[in-house]
C-alpha cells in the first residue's frame, strides 16, 4: 500500500488498531516532553501510578511558562520538577533555558520518531519530520510509564504548496492564510502533511512556524517531509546522525488536498481576538500600536529574530511604542548576542526578555488598557495577555518590526516604498557567525548528571484528586456558553492564577471565571451540575486543569455541539461525560434548566449505548450522543484514567 508520511510513522509505531480514519489506534511513544505548568500534575500522576522510572527512549522536563517568581510557589514547582526528573530519569531544562518546543527542537526532536507532550504546541518539530502530538498530562504520565497513546486515527490532509513567497510574505502568512480559510476548528481530527515545491523551499524554522500554528487549526499534528535542509539543520545542531529520509509514496492517498499558491500571499494579521480572524495588514494600516513583541514558540528562533534585527539596523523604535524581543531559547539569545545583533537591537530601542512564555500567557509585558499590542505569537484569545479588554494582533516578525519603526500598523511593502532603503530581510543565516549554531546544553541536566535526592515537595505541591466510579444523572445547566470556548476561558493562565496549577482546590475557584465569575461558587452550592456549549468546546491548550477543576466542582457532563480533541480526551480522563447535541437543541436549552438524563448513564456507558435521552425541566426531551471508544467508556466507568490504570494494575 502506498503511504503518506504520517501513515509510515504510525505504522512503525502501531500497537493496536488499524490506520482507518475515525478508528482508535494505540501507538508507541518514543519521546515525551512536559513543561512547568502542566508538569507538576504529570509527575504527581506518575507517582500515583506507582511508576519507578521513565520507560520511553527520552523524557524532557522544561521550565518555561512561569519563570518570573512572585513568591515561593513557582520556585517550589521548579524544584519539585527537577527532583522528579532526577528521580525518574528525565532530562531537566532549567528555568531561563527556553520554551519547551524551541529547546526540544534544538536538542532532541528527531525525524521519524513519535513525541507526545503536555502542551498543545507539541507538534512544532513536525517541521523536522517528527510525528508530534499534544495531550493532557495524564496521557503523558501513562505514555512515560510505557503505555501506548490512544488517539482517533486522523484523516491525512495534503497541503500542497506551489510557487514561492513574494518579498515580505513569510511562513507566518502561510499559516495565517490557512487559518483564515479553514478556521480554528478546520483541522479537528486531521493531520496536515505539507508537500510540493513551495514546501521544499522553506527553511526548518519556517516549517516549524507552520507546524506550530497547526494547533490553532485544531489539528492533531502537522508534518513536513525531510530533505537536505533537515539534514543541514540537524548538522548545525551536531545531530546529523539523527537524520532519516521521510517522503510520502508517489501515489499516497490523502483524504483531501488543499492547494496554496505562495506567490499570491501577502502580509497578514490575525485581528483580535481569534487566530482565524485573518485579514491583510493593509486593512488595519494606520492603527496606533503601543506594544510590539517578537518571539514565543512560534517565531522565537534565531532565524525569526534576525529579520527584525536587520530591519532595525540604523533605525529606531518609534518613541510612542515599546518593542520587546522574547527569544524562544537561550541558544537563540546567545547566537544573537555573539553576532552582535543584541547590542544593535538594544541600541535601536529594543528591550530583551528572558527566553520564556511569559507575555504569551499574561505574565509580564501586559498591554496598557485600551491599547493595541502586535505580537508574533500564535494565540490572541480575549484576556490572554493579562487584561480583559485587550486588543492583540498576531503577525510575522517583519510586520511587527515595521509597526515598531512607525508606531502604527503598516504593510512592510508600503514602508519599504516610503523609506526607499528598507530591504526584505529574508531568512538566511547571519554573516558574522561561523559554522555550527552555537549549540548550548549548559542548562540541561541529563538523567546521568541528575542529583537523585527523591521528590522534593514544598507547600505548593498538592495532591492529585481521584474520583472513583461513575455517578452521573445530569443536573442544572450551570452555564450556557457560545462557540469556540477556549481552555483559557475555562481555566485562565495569567500570573495570579497560574501559580495554583499544583493546587487543584485553590485553582478550581477560578473555573470559568472569565465567562461568569460566580460560576465556581454556584457549582459548589448546587453540588455539581452540567455545562452547555456550542461548537469546538475546549479549543486551545492541553491543560488538563480545564477538566480537573470542573470535576473537582462536581461537573458531571458537558453538552456541546462539538469538542476540541485534547479537551475531549481530558474530559474522559477525569470522568466527565462529553455529550454531543445538535444546534436546535443547543438553541432551546437555557442556562438554569434542569437537564436530567433519563437513561441509566453508568449502565449505558458500560454497555456501549450511544444515545441518551435527556429531560429538560420535565417538559421536553432531547437526545445526546456519546461518541466514545470501548477504552474511553471503560475509563469513564472507572471514574477517570487514573482510577482505570490503577484498577488494571491491581488486576495484573
Ligand atoms: C498555551 O499556549 O495555552 C499553554 C500555556 O502553553 C498551554 C499549556 C498550559 O496551559 O500549561 C498549551 O498550549 O497546552
Ligand atoms: Fe508558551 Fe505561548 Fe507557546 Fe504556549 S503558545 S508554549 S504559552 S509561547
XYZ file of C-alpha atoms and ligand atoms in Angstrom:
674
model
C 0.000 0.000 0.000
C 1.247 3.460 -0.918
C 1.509 5.547 2.242
C 1.641 9.139 3.433
C 4.464 10.194 5.801
C 2.013 10.094 8.703
C 0.925 6.544 7.866
C 4.547 5.396 7.602
C 5.441 6.690 11.051
C 2.201 5.446 12.600
C 2.668 2.024 11.007
C 6.126 1.797 12.576
C 4.678 2.602 15.995
C 1.297 0.886 15.847
C 0.491 -1.418 18.778
C -3.302 -1.569 18.463
C -5.938 -0.946 15.812
C -5.814 -0.161 12.110
C -4.982 3.021 10.272
C -8.608 3.722 9.346
C -9.642 7.360 9.889
C -12.017 7.703 12.824
C -10.937 4.405 14.450
C -8.980 4.433 17.680
C -5.346 3.414 17.385
C -2.708 2.764 20.051
C 0.829 3.922 19.242
C 4.174 3.539 20.904
C 5.710 6.800 22.084
C 9.482 7.357 21.692
C 9.824 10.738 23.369
C 7.759 12.766 25.816
C 8.002 16.374 26.845
C 6.371 18.294 29.620
C 6.625 21.832 30.926
C 6.288 23.560 34.270
C 2.596 24.446 34.298
C 1.376 21.005 33.256
C 4.382 19.026 34.527
C 3.671 19.016 38.243
C 0.442 17.087 37.623
C 2.250 14.774 35.184
C 4.778 13.716 37.834
C 2.240 13.572 40.677
C 0.188 11.261 38.470
C 3.316 9.252 37.550
C 3.918 8.842 41.278
C 0.261 7.921 41.905
C 0.609 5.252 39.202
C 3.485 3.820 41.267
C 5.948 4.001 38.391
C 9.664 3.599 39.138
C 11.276 5.158 36.103
C 10.711 6.656 32.677
C 10.176 3.912 30.082
C 10.284 5.970 26.875
C 13.564 6.496 24.935
C 13.591 10.027 26.215
C 11.617 12.300 28.510
C 12.295 16.003 28.932
C 11.014 18.397 31.569
C 11.128 22.099 30.662
C 10.687 25.137 32.926
C 9.472 27.797 30.580
C 5.987 29.104 31.169
C 6.394 30.730 34.530
C 9.948 31.839 35.181
C 9.250 35.140 36.932
C 8.868 34.333 40.605
C 6.445 36.327 42.721
C 6.733 34.152 45.803
C 7.818 30.610 46.603
C 5.106 28.825 44.577
C 6.730 28.616 41.147
C 10.161 28.035 42.631
C 8.620 25.185 44.612
C 7.164 23.787 41.405
C 10.512 24.032 39.613
C 12.365 22.359 42.494
C 9.803 19.565 42.531
C 10.140 19.134 38.749
C 13.941 18.945 38.989
C 13.662 16.349 41.724
C 11.098 14.336 39.731
C 13.276 14.410 36.590
C 16.245 13.226 38.671
C 14.255 10.561 40.482
C 12.562 9.066 37.430
C 15.186 9.634 34.707
C 14.170 12.632 32.587
C 16.233 15.479 31.136
C 15.674 18.717 33.023
C 15.874 22.082 31.292
C 16.386 24.860 33.807
C 14.195 27.975 34.017
C 15.528 30.533 31.528
C 16.780 27.941 29.052
C 13.810 28.498 26.811
C 10.393 27.405 25.669
C 9.867 23.646 25.515
C 9.082 23.483 21.784
C 12.097 25.521 20.769
C 14.533 23.785 23.141
C 13.182 20.341 22.257
C 13.539 21.112 18.566
C 17.150 22.197 19.078
C 18.226 19.327 21.303
C 16.082 16.227 20.876
C 13.489 16.317 18.069
C 14.221 13.540 15.562
C 12.614 12.693 12.208
C 10.515 9.530 12.158
C 10.120 9.368 15.947
C 6.914 9.894 17.894
C 6.697 12.634 20.504
C 3.869 13.195 22.987
C 3.836 16.388 25.028
C 1.667 18.015 27.667
C 1.428 21.203 25.693
C -0.787 21.855 22.699
C 2.068 23.151 20.512
C 3.996 19.890 20.806
C 3.549 19.358 17.003
C 6.194 22.069 16.378
C 9.016 19.628 15.396
C 6.748 18.273 12.653
C 8.775 20.707 10.557
C 11.698 18.325 11.071
C 9.675 15.220 10.193
C 8.811 14.176 13.739
C 5.252 12.990 14.399
C 4.444 15.022 17.479
C 1.126 15.255 19.308
C -0.120 17.342 22.238
C -2.136 15.688 25.002
C -3.274 16.082 28.598
C -0.792 15.477 31.406
C -2.258 12.143 32.460
C -1.780 10.771 28.940
C 1.866 11.859 29.150
C 2.313 10.154 32.527
C 0.889 6.892 31.170
C 2.986 7.057 27.971
C 6.088 7.803 30.032
C 5.320 4.648 32.001
C 5.498 2.685 28.742
C 1.772 2.597 27.922
C 0.586 3.209 24.357
C -1.027 6.512 23.459
C -4.556 6.130 22.109
C -5.899 8.571 19.577
C -8.511 8.587 16.857
C -6.761 7.847 13.562
C -6.891 11.256 11.873
C -7.609 11.948 8.242
C -4.397 12.890 6.478
C -4.789 16.131 4.527
C -2.250 17.216 1.935
C -1.412 20.911 1.941
C 0.262 21.349 -1.415
C 2.402 24.463 -1.607
C 3.114 25.799 -5.097
C 5.262 28.769 -6.090
C 7.457 30.994 -3.980
C 6.702 33.537 -1.259
C 6.882 37.108 -2.546
C 9.048 39.628 -0.693
C 7.667 40.478 2.762
C 5.305 37.484 2.857
C 6.535 34.818 5.294
C 5.859 31.353 6.677
C 3.677 33.026 9.293
C 1.479 34.301 6.474
C 1.137 30.755 5.081
C -0.188 29.621 8.461
C -2.415 32.679 8.891
C -3.773 32.230 5.372
C -4.775 28.634 6.233
C -6.382 29.806 9.472
C -8.405 32.377 7.566
C -9.536 29.708 5.102
C -10.088 26.724 7.388
C -10.897 28.373 10.786
C -9.897 27.302 14.297
C -11.863 24.071 14.022
C -10.937 23.235 10.420
C -8.244 20.793 11.471
C -10.054 18.756 14.142
C -9.477 15.040 13.504
C -6.845 15.812 10.859
C -3.100 15.741 10.296
C -1.746 18.202 7.758
C 1.081 16.992 5.550
C 2.890 19.768 3.667
C 4.246 18.893 0.234
C 5.111 20.478 -3.089
C 7.831 22.730 -4.467
C 6.812 25.544 -2.133
C 7.364 23.326 0.911
C 10.812 22.293 -0.282
C 11.932 25.910 -0.444
C 11.083 26.622 3.189
C 13.825 26.536 5.831
C 13.412 24.449 9.014
C 12.443 27.443 11.185
C 9.859 28.437 8.576
C 8.483 24.894 8.545
C 8.288 24.744 12.328
C 6.424 28.067 12.461
C 3.784 26.439 10.254
C 3.617 23.151 12.194
C 3.417 25.129 15.448
C 0.371 27.022 14.178
C -1.321 23.801 13.020
C -2.526 23.645 16.629
C -4.616 26.764 16.048
C -6.430 24.861 13.289
C -7.321 22.217 15.891
C -5.189 19.648 14.026
C -3.874 16.507 15.711
C -0.489 17.249 14.139
C 1.301 18.725 11.113
C 4.362 17.371 9.332
C 6.840 18.000 6.505
C 8.969 15.521 4.550
C 12.697 15.560 5.318
C 15.436 16.690 2.907
C 18.896 18.269 2.658
C 17.608 21.252 4.633
C 16.591 18.976 7.507
C 19.972 17.256 7.378
C 21.866 20.562 7.370
C 19.823 21.908 10.236
C 20.467 18.792 12.319
C 24.166 19.009 11.440
C 24.277 22.587 12.729
C 22.889 21.201 15.986
C 25.595 18.481 15.991
C 22.940 15.807 15.472
C 23.329 14.846 11.819
C 23.230 11.134 12.666
C 19.578 11.501 13.644
C 18.563 12.296 10.077
C 16.108 9.889 8.438
C 14.778 10.204 4.915
C 10.974 10.505 5.023
C 8.821 11.003 1.928
C 5.226 10.189 1.081
C 4.937 7.444 -1.562
C 4.236 8.725 -5.067
C 0.642 7.512 -5.079
C -0.083 8.068 -1.405
C -3.767 8.793 -0.932
C -4.862 11.827 1.021
C -8.364 12.430 2.397
C -8.263 15.896 0.913
C -5.845 18.308 -0.773
C -5.605 21.995 -0.008
C -3.722 23.981 -2.648
C -1.863 27.156 -1.730
C -0.076 29.282 -4.303
C 2.594 31.005 -2.241
C 3.182 33.675 -4.865
C -0.333 35.039 -4.146
C 0.237 35.527 -0.415
C 0.728 38.911 1.226
C 1.500 40.095 4.770
C -1.432 39.182 7.023
C -2.601 39.718 10.600
C -4.990 37.834 12.861
C -7.051 40.611 14.408
C -8.447 40.448 17.963
C -9.428 38.022 19.434
C -9.209 34.744 17.500
C -6.308 33.353 15.462
C -8.649 32.798 12.499
C -9.777 36.423 12.356
C -7.347 36.943 9.484
C -7.071 39.947 7.165
C -4.410 41.647 5.016
C -2.249 44.036 7.047
C -3.365 46.837 4.746
C -6.897 46.654 6.237
C -5.582 47.848 9.575
C -2.964 50.296 8.316
C -2.725 53.420 10.436
C -3.851 51.750 13.706
C -1.737 53.058 16.615
C 0.431 50.389 18.221
C 1.691 50.808 21.780
C 3.490 47.484 22.092
C 5.283 45.062 19.772
C 6.622 41.681 20.880
C 8.751 39.382 18.732
C 9.322 35.848 19.983
C 7.420 32.884 21.537
C 7.387 29.230 20.480
C 6.030 30.268 17.062
C 8.603 32.852 15.999
C 11.280 32.699 18.670
C 14.116 31.028 16.776
C 17.307 32.866 15.970
C 16.215 32.943 12.312
C 12.878 34.532 13.312
C 14.508 37.357 15.234
C 17.274 38.027 12.722
C 14.883 39.715 10.213
C 13.816 42.142 12.961
C 17.440 42.849 13.766
C 18.231 43.532 10.129
C 15.210 45.800 9.689
C 16.278 47.817 12.722
C 19.870 48.350 11.547
C 20.474 52.121 11.570
C 16.858 52.727 12.632
C 14.990 53.267 15.892
C 11.839 52.058 17.549
C 9.153 54.804 17.437
C 9.008 56.775 20.682
C 5.312 56.040 21.297
C 5.845 52.264 21.022
C 7.727 49.719 23.126
C 9.351 46.759 21.412
C 10.243 43.609 23.286
C 12.145 40.631 21.955
C 11.470 37.379 23.804
C 13.668 34.700 22.218
C 12.338 31.149 22.230
C 15.509 29.739 23.694
C 18.738 30.691 25.353
C 20.514 29.295 22.322
C 18.724 31.842 20.134
C 19.610 34.633 22.586
C 23.206 33.505 22.742
C 23.620 33.426 18.984
C 22.133 36.887 18.571
C 24.435 38.144 21.304
C 27.560 36.517 19.890
C 26.875 38.036 16.496
C 26.379 41.477 17.951
C 22.710 41.714 16.955
C 21.527 42.019 20.561
C 23.618 45.131 21.136
C 22.435 46.649 17.868
C 18.790 45.959 18.627
C 19.185 47.353 22.118
C 20.714 50.490 20.677
C 17.657 50.766 18.409
C 15.399 50.785 21.462
C 14.528 47.108 21.875
C 14.061 45.633 25.330
C 15.164 41.978 25.665
C 13.270 39.441 27.754
C 14.440 36.127 29.171
C 13.590 33.121 26.974
C 10.187 32.275 28.426
C 6.484 32.053 27.508
C 5.731 34.976 29.805
C 3.798 37.609 27.861
C 2.064 34.948 25.733
C 0.016 33.954 28.794
C -0.246 37.277 30.566
C 2.874 37.026 32.710
C 4.799 40.268 32.310
C 4.518 42.819 29.489
C 0.751 43.094 29.966
C -0.503 45.719 27.472
C -1.870 49.041 28.696
C -5.654 49.288 28.857
C -7.424 50.114 25.618
C -4.268 49.713 23.524
C -3.099 47.631 20.589
C -0.346 45.052 21.009
C 1.162 43.403 17.932
C 2.737 40.021 18.644
C 4.394 37.276 16.621
C 2.665 34.665 18.802
C 0.046 32.032 17.961
C -2.904 32.930 20.205
C -4.772 36.182 20.807
C -7.741 34.894 22.794
C -9.557 37.590 24.712
C -7.911 38.354 28.060
C -4.948 36.019 27.489
C -2.457 38.901 27.542
C -3.427 39.670 31.141
C -6.146 42.330 30.719
C -9.765 41.668 29.832
C -10.185 44.368 27.174
C -7.010 43.549 25.280
C -6.541 44.060 21.580
C -3.857 41.663 20.385
C -2.959 41.204 16.721
C -0.843 38.245 15.551
C 1.645 38.686 12.709
C 5.112 37.912 11.352
C 8.317 39.414 12.809
C 8.544 41.587 9.685
C 5.087 43.117 10.179
C 5.739 43.525 13.910
C 9.028 45.308 13.302
C 7.552 47.585 10.647
C 4.983 48.685 13.237
C 7.712 49.203 15.829
C 9.517 51.529 13.434
C 6.435 53.624 12.580
C 4.340 53.266 15.766
C 1.357 52.086 13.768
C 0.253 49.078 11.764
C 1.823 49.325 8.331
C 2.215 46.948 5.423
C 6.008 46.431 5.267
C 5.837 46.760 1.469
C 4.466 50.288 1.876
C 7.068 51.082 4.497
C 9.817 49.847 2.170
C 8.456 52.112 -0.596
C 8.344 55.051 1.759
C 11.811 54.575 3.226
C 13.490 53.596 -0.021
C 16.366 51.743 1.696
C 14.490 49.038 3.643
C 15.189 45.649 2.139
C 13.177 42.478 2.759
C 15.463 40.700 5.236
C 14.852 37.085 4.160
C 15.730 34.223 6.422
C 19.356 33.480 5.587
C 21.769 32.896 8.427
C 23.688 35.740 9.956
C 27.012 36.507 8.361
C 29.013 37.160 11.468
C 28.697 33.669 12.814
C 30.852 30.722 11.814
C 29.747 27.131 11.231
C 27.739 25.441 13.987
C 24.690 27.036 15.505
C 26.095 27.693 18.929
C 24.548 24.529 20.297
C 24.341 25.057 24.027
C 23.138 22.471 26.504
C 24.694 24.005 29.599
C 21.255 24.461 31.121
C 20.106 20.909 30.503
C 20.684 18.337 33.233
C 20.777 14.830 31.775
C 19.459 11.849 33.769
C 23.118 10.819 34.319
C 24.059 14.173 35.804
C 20.960 14.477 37.987
C 21.143 14.516 41.744
C 18.687 11.841 42.792
C 17.582 13.201 46.143
C 13.999 11.963 45.999
C 10.879 14.008 45.342
C 11.038 17.432 46.977
C 7.522 18.717 47.690
C 7.203 22.196 49.160
C 3.907 23.578 50.428
C 2.706 24.496 46.915
C 2.586 20.877 45.792
C -0.861 19.426 46.431
C -2.436 16.034 45.921
C -3.944 14.564 42.772
C -7.717 14.445 43.161
C -9.052 10.994 42.452
C -12.608 10.030 41.538
C -13.863 6.526 41.922
C -16.518 5.085 39.625
C -19.245 6.842 37.674
C -22.264 8.508 39.239
C -23.889 10.661 36.566
C -27.547 11.551 36.106
C -27.444 15.156 34.861
C -28.319 18.318 36.745
C -28.688 22.063 36.419
C -27.216 23.716 33.303
C -24.954 25.939 35.359
C -23.584 27.790 32.360
C -24.573 28.088 28.705
C -21.618 29.111 26.563
C -21.041 30.044 22.916
C -18.902 28.525 20.140
C -15.099 28.252 20.394
C -14.852 28.471 24.185
C -11.126 28.127 24.897
C -9.366 26.441 27.786
C -8.219 29.995 28.618
C -11.903 30.688 29.373
C -12.220 27.523 31.462
C -9.013 27.867 33.484
C -7.202 31.104 32.639
C -3.386 31.221 32.780
C -2.028 34.668 33.917
C 0.371 35.140 36.823
C -2.174 35.396 39.651
C -3.878 32.112 38.692
C -1.115 30.030 37.114
C 0.746 29.688 40.401
C -2.049 27.424 41.694
C -1.637 24.789 38.967
C -0.327 22.295 41.544
C -3.167 23.041 43.959
C -6.485 21.994 42.438
C -8.620 23.020 45.410
C -7.447 26.622 45.101
C -7.248 26.664 41.299
C -10.845 25.472 40.919
C -12.048 28.772 42.430
C -11.120 30.361 39.085
C -13.022 27.862 36.926
C -14.831 29.609 34.067
C -14.355 32.927 35.863
C -13.666 34.572 32.519
C -17.206 33.668 31.412
C -19.022 34.158 34.735
C -17.192 34.982 37.945
C -19.944 33.446 40.088
C -19.580 30.040 38.438
C -17.336 28.204 40.930
C -19.405 29.360 43.871
C -22.663 28.403 42.173
C -21.315 24.976 41.170
C -20.264 24.226 44.736
C -23.593 25.452 46.126
C -25.537 23.359 43.597
C -23.386 20.349 44.464
C -22.494 19.869 40.813
C -24.385 20.087 37.559
C -23.679 20.197 33.826
C -22.287 22.616 31.226
C -23.732 23.558 27.833
C -21.661 24.901 24.933
C -21.666 25.446 21.163
C -19.070 24.227 18.651
C -15.420 23.424 19.348
C -15.690 23.488 23.132
C -12.304 23.461 24.877
C -10.156 24.605 21.958
C -6.647 25.839 22.640
C -4.347 24.496 25.257
C -3.771 20.964 26.514
C -4.162 21.951 30.180
C -5.973 19.101 31.869
C -6.819 21.522 34.671
C -9.708 22.612 32.408
C -11.264 19.193 33.101
C -9.774 18.539 36.547
C -11.214 21.710 38.106
C -14.753 21.219 36.743
C -14.539 17.629 38.009
C -13.462 18.946 41.403
C -16.527 21.244 41.413
C -18.808 18.310 40.650
C -19.472 18.837 36.922
C -20.795 15.514 35.612
C -21.296 16.141 31.908
C -20.713 18.680 29.153
C -23.350 19.036 26.422
C -21.726 20.671 23.392
C -22.250 20.814 19.638
C -18.640 19.656 19.191
C -15.433 19.313 21.199
C -11.749 20.103 20.630
C -9.677 16.904 20.517
C -7.361 17.287 23.519
C -10.058 18.674 25.782
C -12.453 15.847 24.942
C -9.752 13.325 25.903
C -9.166 15.264 29.140
C -12.899 15.093 29.966
C -12.782 11.294 29.642
C -9.583 11.206 31.681
C -11.297 12.954 34.583
C -14.619 11.135 34.406
C -16.751 13.909 32.869
C -19.124 12.671 30.140
C -18.831 14.644 26.842
C -22.227 14.523 25.121
C -22.873 15.915 21.649
C -26.065 17.843 20.871
C -27.390 19.384 17.667
C -27.796 23.087 17.006
C -31.546 23.133 17.531
C -31.217 21.538 20.958
C -28.410 23.941 21.838
C -30.660 26.888 20.926
C -33.570 25.586 23.027
C -31.641 24.948 26.237
C -31.444 27.866 28.656
C -28.964 28.394 31.438
C -30.587 27.234 34.681
C -32.633 24.455 33.022
C -32.653 21.121 34.769
C -31.126 18.536 32.401
C -31.999 15.141 33.857
C -30.564 12.195 31.956
C -33.438 9.712 31.764
C -31.303 6.673 30.893
C -29.104 4.870 33.379
C -25.770 6.508 32.455
C -23.357 4.140 34.249
C -25.043 1.110 32.657
C -25.266 2.791 29.236
C -21.614 3.838 29.311
C -20.604 0.256 30.058
C -22.914 -1.376 27.511
C -21.919 0.799 24.542
C -25.111 2.893 24.420
C -24.634 5.812 22.027
C -27.775 7.882 22.545
C -29.018 9.200 25.854
C -32.417 10.797 26.444
C -32.418 13.972 28.464
C -35.468 15.578 30.007
C -35.483 19.385 30.289
C -37.329 20.632 33.364
C -39.566 17.595 32.914
C -41.149 19.481 29.965
C -39.415 18.377 26.780
C -36.771 15.871 25.779
C -33.734 15.676 23.520
C -31.158 13.079 22.569
C -27.451 13.497 23.243
C -24.747 11.314 21.662
C -21.808 9.696 23.364
C -19.063 9.157 20.804
C -16.546 7.070 22.741
C -14.305 4.094 22.096
C -14.547 0.999 24.276
C -11.456 2.113 26.130
C -12.892 5.589 26.733
C -16.074 4.007 28.084
C -14.020 1.857 30.482
C -12.179 4.984 31.613
C -15.474 6.822 32.274
C -16.895 3.830 34.109
C -13.819 3.733 36.366
C -14.263 7.441 37.206
C -11.292 8.579 35.123
C -7.995 7.364 33.728
C -6.037 7.323 36.954
C -8.553 5.007 38.629
C -8.758 2.941 35.440
C -4.989 2.391 35.213
C -4.820 1.617 38.930
C -7.593 -0.958 38.527
C -5.707 -2.537 35.638
C -2.512 -2.753 37.701
C -4.499 -4.365 40.532
C -5.927 -6.943 38.076
C -2.441 -7.850 36.698
C -0.834 27.736 25.982
O -0.226 28.139 24.997
O -2.032 27.975 26.192
C -0.079 26.895 27.023
C 0.012 27.710 28.252
O 1.211 26.630 26.530
C -0.846 25.575 27.250
C -0.298 24.743 28.356
C -0.755 25.139 29.728
O -1.895 25.578 29.900
O 0.033 24.968 30.648
C -0.939 24.694 25.992
O -0.856 25.191 24.901
O -1.167 23.475 26.118
Fe 4.411 29.149 25.641
Fe 2.739 30.674 24.291
Fe 3.979 28.690 23.096
Fe 2.044 28.139 24.879
S 1.822 29.188 22.917
S 4.082 27.140 24.722
S 2.397 29.807 26.325
S 4.955 30.506 23.965
